[in-house]
PDB file of C-alpha atoms in Angstrom:
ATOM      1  CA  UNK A   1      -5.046  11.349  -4.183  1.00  0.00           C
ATOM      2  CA  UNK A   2      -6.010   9.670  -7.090  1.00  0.00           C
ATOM      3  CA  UNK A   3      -3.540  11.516  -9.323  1.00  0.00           C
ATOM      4  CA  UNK A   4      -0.733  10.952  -6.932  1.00  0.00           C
ATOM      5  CA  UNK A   5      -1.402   7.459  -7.129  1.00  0.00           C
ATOM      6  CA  UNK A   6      -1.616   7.316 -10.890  1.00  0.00           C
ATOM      7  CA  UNK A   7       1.568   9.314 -11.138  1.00  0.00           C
ATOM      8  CA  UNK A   8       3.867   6.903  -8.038  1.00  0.00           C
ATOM      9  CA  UNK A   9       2.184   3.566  -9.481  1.00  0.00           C
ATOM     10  CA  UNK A  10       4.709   2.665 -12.753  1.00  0.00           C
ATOM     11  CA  UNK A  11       7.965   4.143 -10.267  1.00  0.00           C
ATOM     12  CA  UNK A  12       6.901   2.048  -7.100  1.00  0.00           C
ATOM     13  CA  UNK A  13       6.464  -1.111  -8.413  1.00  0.00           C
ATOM     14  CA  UNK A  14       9.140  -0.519 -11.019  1.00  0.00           C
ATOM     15  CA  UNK A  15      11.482   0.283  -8.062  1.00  0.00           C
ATOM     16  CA  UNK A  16       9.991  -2.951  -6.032  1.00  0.00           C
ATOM     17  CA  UNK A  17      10.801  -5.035  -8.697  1.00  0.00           C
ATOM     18  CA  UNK A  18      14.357  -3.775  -9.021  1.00  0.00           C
ATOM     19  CA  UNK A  19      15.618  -2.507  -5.627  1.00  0.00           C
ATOM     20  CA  UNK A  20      13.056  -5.728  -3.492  1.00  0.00           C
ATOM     21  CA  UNK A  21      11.076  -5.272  -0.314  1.00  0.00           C
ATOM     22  CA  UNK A  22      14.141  -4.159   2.219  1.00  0.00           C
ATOM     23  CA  UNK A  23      15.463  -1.178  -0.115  1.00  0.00           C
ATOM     24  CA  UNK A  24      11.513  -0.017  -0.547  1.00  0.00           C
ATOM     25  CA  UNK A  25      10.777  -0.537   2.573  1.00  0.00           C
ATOM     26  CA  UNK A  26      13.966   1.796   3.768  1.00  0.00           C
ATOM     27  CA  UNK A  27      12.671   4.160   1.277  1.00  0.00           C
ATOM     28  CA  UNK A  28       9.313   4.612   2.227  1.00  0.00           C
ATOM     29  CA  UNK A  29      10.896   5.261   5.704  1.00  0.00           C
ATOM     30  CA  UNK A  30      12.159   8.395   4.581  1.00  0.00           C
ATOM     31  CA  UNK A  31       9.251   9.742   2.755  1.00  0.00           C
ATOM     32  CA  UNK A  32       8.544  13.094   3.968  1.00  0.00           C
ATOM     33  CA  UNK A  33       5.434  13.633   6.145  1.00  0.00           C
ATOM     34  CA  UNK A  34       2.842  17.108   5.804  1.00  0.00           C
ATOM     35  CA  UNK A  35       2.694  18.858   8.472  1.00  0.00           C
ATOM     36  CA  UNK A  36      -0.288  20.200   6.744  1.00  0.00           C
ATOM     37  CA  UNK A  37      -2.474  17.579   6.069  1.00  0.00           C
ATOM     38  CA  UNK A  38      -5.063  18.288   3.598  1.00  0.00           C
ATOM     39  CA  UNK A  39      -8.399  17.040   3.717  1.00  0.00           C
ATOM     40  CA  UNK A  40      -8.389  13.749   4.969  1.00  0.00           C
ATOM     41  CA  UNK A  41      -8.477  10.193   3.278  1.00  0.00           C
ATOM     42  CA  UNK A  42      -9.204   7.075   4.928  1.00  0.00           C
ATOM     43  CA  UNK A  43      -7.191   3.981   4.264  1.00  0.00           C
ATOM     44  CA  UNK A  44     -10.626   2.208   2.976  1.00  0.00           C
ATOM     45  CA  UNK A  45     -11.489   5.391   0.332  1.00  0.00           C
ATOM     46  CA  UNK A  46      -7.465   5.524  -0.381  1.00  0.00           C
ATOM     47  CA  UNK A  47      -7.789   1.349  -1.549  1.00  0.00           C
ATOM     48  CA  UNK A  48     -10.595   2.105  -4.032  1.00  0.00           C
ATOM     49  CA  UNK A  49      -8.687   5.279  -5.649  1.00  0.00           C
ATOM     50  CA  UNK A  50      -5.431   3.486  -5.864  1.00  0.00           C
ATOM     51  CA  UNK A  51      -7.085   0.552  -7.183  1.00  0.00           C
ATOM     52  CA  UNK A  52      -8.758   2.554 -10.243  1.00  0.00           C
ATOM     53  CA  UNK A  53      -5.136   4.313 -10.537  1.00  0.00           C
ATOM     54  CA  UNK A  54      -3.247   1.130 -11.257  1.00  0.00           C
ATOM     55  CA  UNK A  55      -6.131  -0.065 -13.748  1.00  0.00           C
ATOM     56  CA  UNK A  56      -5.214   2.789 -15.670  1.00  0.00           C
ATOM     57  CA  UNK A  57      -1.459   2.999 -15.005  1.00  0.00           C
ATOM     58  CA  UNK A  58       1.734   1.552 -16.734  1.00  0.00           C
ATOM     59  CA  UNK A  59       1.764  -0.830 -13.854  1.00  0.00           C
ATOM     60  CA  UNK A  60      -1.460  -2.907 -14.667  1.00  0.00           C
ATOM     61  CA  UNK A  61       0.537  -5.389 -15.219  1.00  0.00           C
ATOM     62  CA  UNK A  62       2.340  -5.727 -11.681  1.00  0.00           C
ATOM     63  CA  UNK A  63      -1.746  -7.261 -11.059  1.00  0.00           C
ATOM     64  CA  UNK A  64      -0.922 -10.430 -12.460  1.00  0.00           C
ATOM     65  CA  UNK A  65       1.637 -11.243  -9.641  1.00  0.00           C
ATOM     66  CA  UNK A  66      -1.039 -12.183  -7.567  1.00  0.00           C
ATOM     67  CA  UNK A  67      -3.377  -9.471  -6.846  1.00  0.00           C
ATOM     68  CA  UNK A  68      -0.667  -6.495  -7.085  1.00  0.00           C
ATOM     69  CA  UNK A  69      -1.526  -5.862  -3.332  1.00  0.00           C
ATOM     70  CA  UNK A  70       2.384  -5.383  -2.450  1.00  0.00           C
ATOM     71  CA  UNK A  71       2.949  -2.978  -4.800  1.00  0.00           C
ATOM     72  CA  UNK A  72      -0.636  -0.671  -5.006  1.00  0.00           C
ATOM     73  CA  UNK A  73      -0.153  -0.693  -0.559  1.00  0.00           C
ATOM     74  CA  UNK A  74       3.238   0.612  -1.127  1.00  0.00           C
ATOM     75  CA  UNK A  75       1.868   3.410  -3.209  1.00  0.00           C
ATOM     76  CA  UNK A  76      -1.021   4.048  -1.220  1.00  0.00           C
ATOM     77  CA  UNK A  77       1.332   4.382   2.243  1.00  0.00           C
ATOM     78  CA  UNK A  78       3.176   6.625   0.397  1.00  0.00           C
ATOM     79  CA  UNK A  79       0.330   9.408  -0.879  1.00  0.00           C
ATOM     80  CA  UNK A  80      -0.884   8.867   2.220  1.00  0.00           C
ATOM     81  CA  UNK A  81       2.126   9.677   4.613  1.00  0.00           C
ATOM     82  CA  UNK A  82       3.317  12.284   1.832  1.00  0.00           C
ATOM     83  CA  UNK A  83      -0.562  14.088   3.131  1.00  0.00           C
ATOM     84  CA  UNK A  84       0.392  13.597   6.695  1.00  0.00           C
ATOM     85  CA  UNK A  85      -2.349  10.791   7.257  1.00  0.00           C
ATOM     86  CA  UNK A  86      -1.864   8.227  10.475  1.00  0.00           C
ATOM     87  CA  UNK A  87      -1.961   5.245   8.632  1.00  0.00           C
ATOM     88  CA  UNK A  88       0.083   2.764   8.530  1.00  0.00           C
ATOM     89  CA  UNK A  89       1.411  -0.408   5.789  1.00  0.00           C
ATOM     90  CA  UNK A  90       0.910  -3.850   7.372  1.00  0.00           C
ATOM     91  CA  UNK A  91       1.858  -7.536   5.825  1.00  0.00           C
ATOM     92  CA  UNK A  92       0.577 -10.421   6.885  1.00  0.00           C
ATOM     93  CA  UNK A  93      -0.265 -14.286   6.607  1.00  0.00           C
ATOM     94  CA  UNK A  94      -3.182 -16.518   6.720  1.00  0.00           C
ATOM     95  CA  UNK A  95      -1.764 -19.708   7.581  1.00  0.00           C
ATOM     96  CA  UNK A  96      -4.889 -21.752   6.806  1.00  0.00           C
ATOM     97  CA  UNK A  97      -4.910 -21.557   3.082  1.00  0.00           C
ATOM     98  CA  UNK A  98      -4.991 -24.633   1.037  1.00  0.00           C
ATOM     99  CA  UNK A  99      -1.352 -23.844  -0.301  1.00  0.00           C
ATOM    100  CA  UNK A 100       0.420 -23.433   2.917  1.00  0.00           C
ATOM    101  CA  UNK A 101      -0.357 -20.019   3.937  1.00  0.00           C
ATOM    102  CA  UNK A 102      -1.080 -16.806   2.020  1.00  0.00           C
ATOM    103  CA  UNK A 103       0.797 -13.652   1.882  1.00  0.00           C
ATOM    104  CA  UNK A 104      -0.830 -10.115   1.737  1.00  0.00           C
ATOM    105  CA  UNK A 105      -0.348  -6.450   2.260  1.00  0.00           C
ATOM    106  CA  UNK A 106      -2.908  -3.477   2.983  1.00  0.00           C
ATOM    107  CA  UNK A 107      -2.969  -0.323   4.554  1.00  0.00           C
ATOM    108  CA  UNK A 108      -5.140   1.120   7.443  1.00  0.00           C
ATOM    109  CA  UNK A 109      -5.953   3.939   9.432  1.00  0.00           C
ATOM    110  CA  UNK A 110      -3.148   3.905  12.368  1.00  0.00           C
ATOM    111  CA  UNK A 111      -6.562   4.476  15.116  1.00  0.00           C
ATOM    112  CA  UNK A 112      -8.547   1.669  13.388  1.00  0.00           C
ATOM    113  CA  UNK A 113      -7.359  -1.411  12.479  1.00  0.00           C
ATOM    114  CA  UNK A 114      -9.315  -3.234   9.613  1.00  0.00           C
ATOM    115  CA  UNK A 115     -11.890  -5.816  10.481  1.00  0.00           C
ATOM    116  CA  UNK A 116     -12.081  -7.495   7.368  1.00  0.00           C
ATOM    117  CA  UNK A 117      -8.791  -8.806   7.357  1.00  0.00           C
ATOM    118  CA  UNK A 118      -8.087 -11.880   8.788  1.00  0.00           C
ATOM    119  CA  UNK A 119      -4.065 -11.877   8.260  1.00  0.00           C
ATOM    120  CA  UNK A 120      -1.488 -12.041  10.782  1.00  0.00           C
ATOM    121  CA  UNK A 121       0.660  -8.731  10.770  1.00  0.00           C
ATOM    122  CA  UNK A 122       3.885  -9.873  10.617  1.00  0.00           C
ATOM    123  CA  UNK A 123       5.351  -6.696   9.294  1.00  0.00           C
ATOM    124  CA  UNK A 124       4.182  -2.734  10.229  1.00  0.00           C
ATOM    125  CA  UNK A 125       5.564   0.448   8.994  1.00  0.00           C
ATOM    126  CA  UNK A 126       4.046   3.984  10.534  1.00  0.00           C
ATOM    127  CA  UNK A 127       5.714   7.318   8.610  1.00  0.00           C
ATOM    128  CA  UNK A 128       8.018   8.732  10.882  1.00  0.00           C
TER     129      UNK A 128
END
């Protein structure tokens, strides 16, 4: 997982820069899904290992924009559906933030929703 990570961080937010949200989004839509999947990740574990991937990735830098949480949940959904997990990529807002409302992006286990976010999903993607 972590390699995977390491290896689709630089491309993914590379891409996301390039091609923006809708084209990625379409993309990620298409990933193919294991039939086969391997021993299994949860979205929680999968954060921490594609957090340390991106520290030492090309795309450390895509962490300044924010807190990177776009691109490093795009490459998470991505190892993960390519394993065949049921998880699913969320974004949402927080409208009571000092600066209007806040923006942010995670990924969780499609049978349990995380409890310690306290965004609105406004946008859901589930591999196919």
């Amino acid at each position: 997982f972590l390699l995977s990570s390491w290896l689709l961080a630089a491309p993914i937010t590379a891409a996301l820069r390039l091609a923006g949200f809708r084209r990625m989004t379409a993309a990620l839509r298409l990933l193919p899904r294991s039939s086969s999947p391997s021993q299994r990740i949860d979205a929680g574990r999968g954060d921490l290992l594609v957090r340390r991937a991106f520290r030492w990735s090309l795309a450390r830098w895509s962490a300044r924009d924010s807190d990177g949480c776009l691109p490093r949940s795009m490459v998470q959904y991505s190892v993960h559906a390519l394993r065949g997990d049921a998880v699913r990529l969320r974004i949402g807002i927080a409208p009571e933030h000092r600066d209007g409302f806040e923006a942010h992006a995670w990924v969780e286990d499609r049978d349990a929703p995380r409890s310690d976010i306290d965004h609105a999903a406004i946008f859901e993607l589930e591999p196919r």
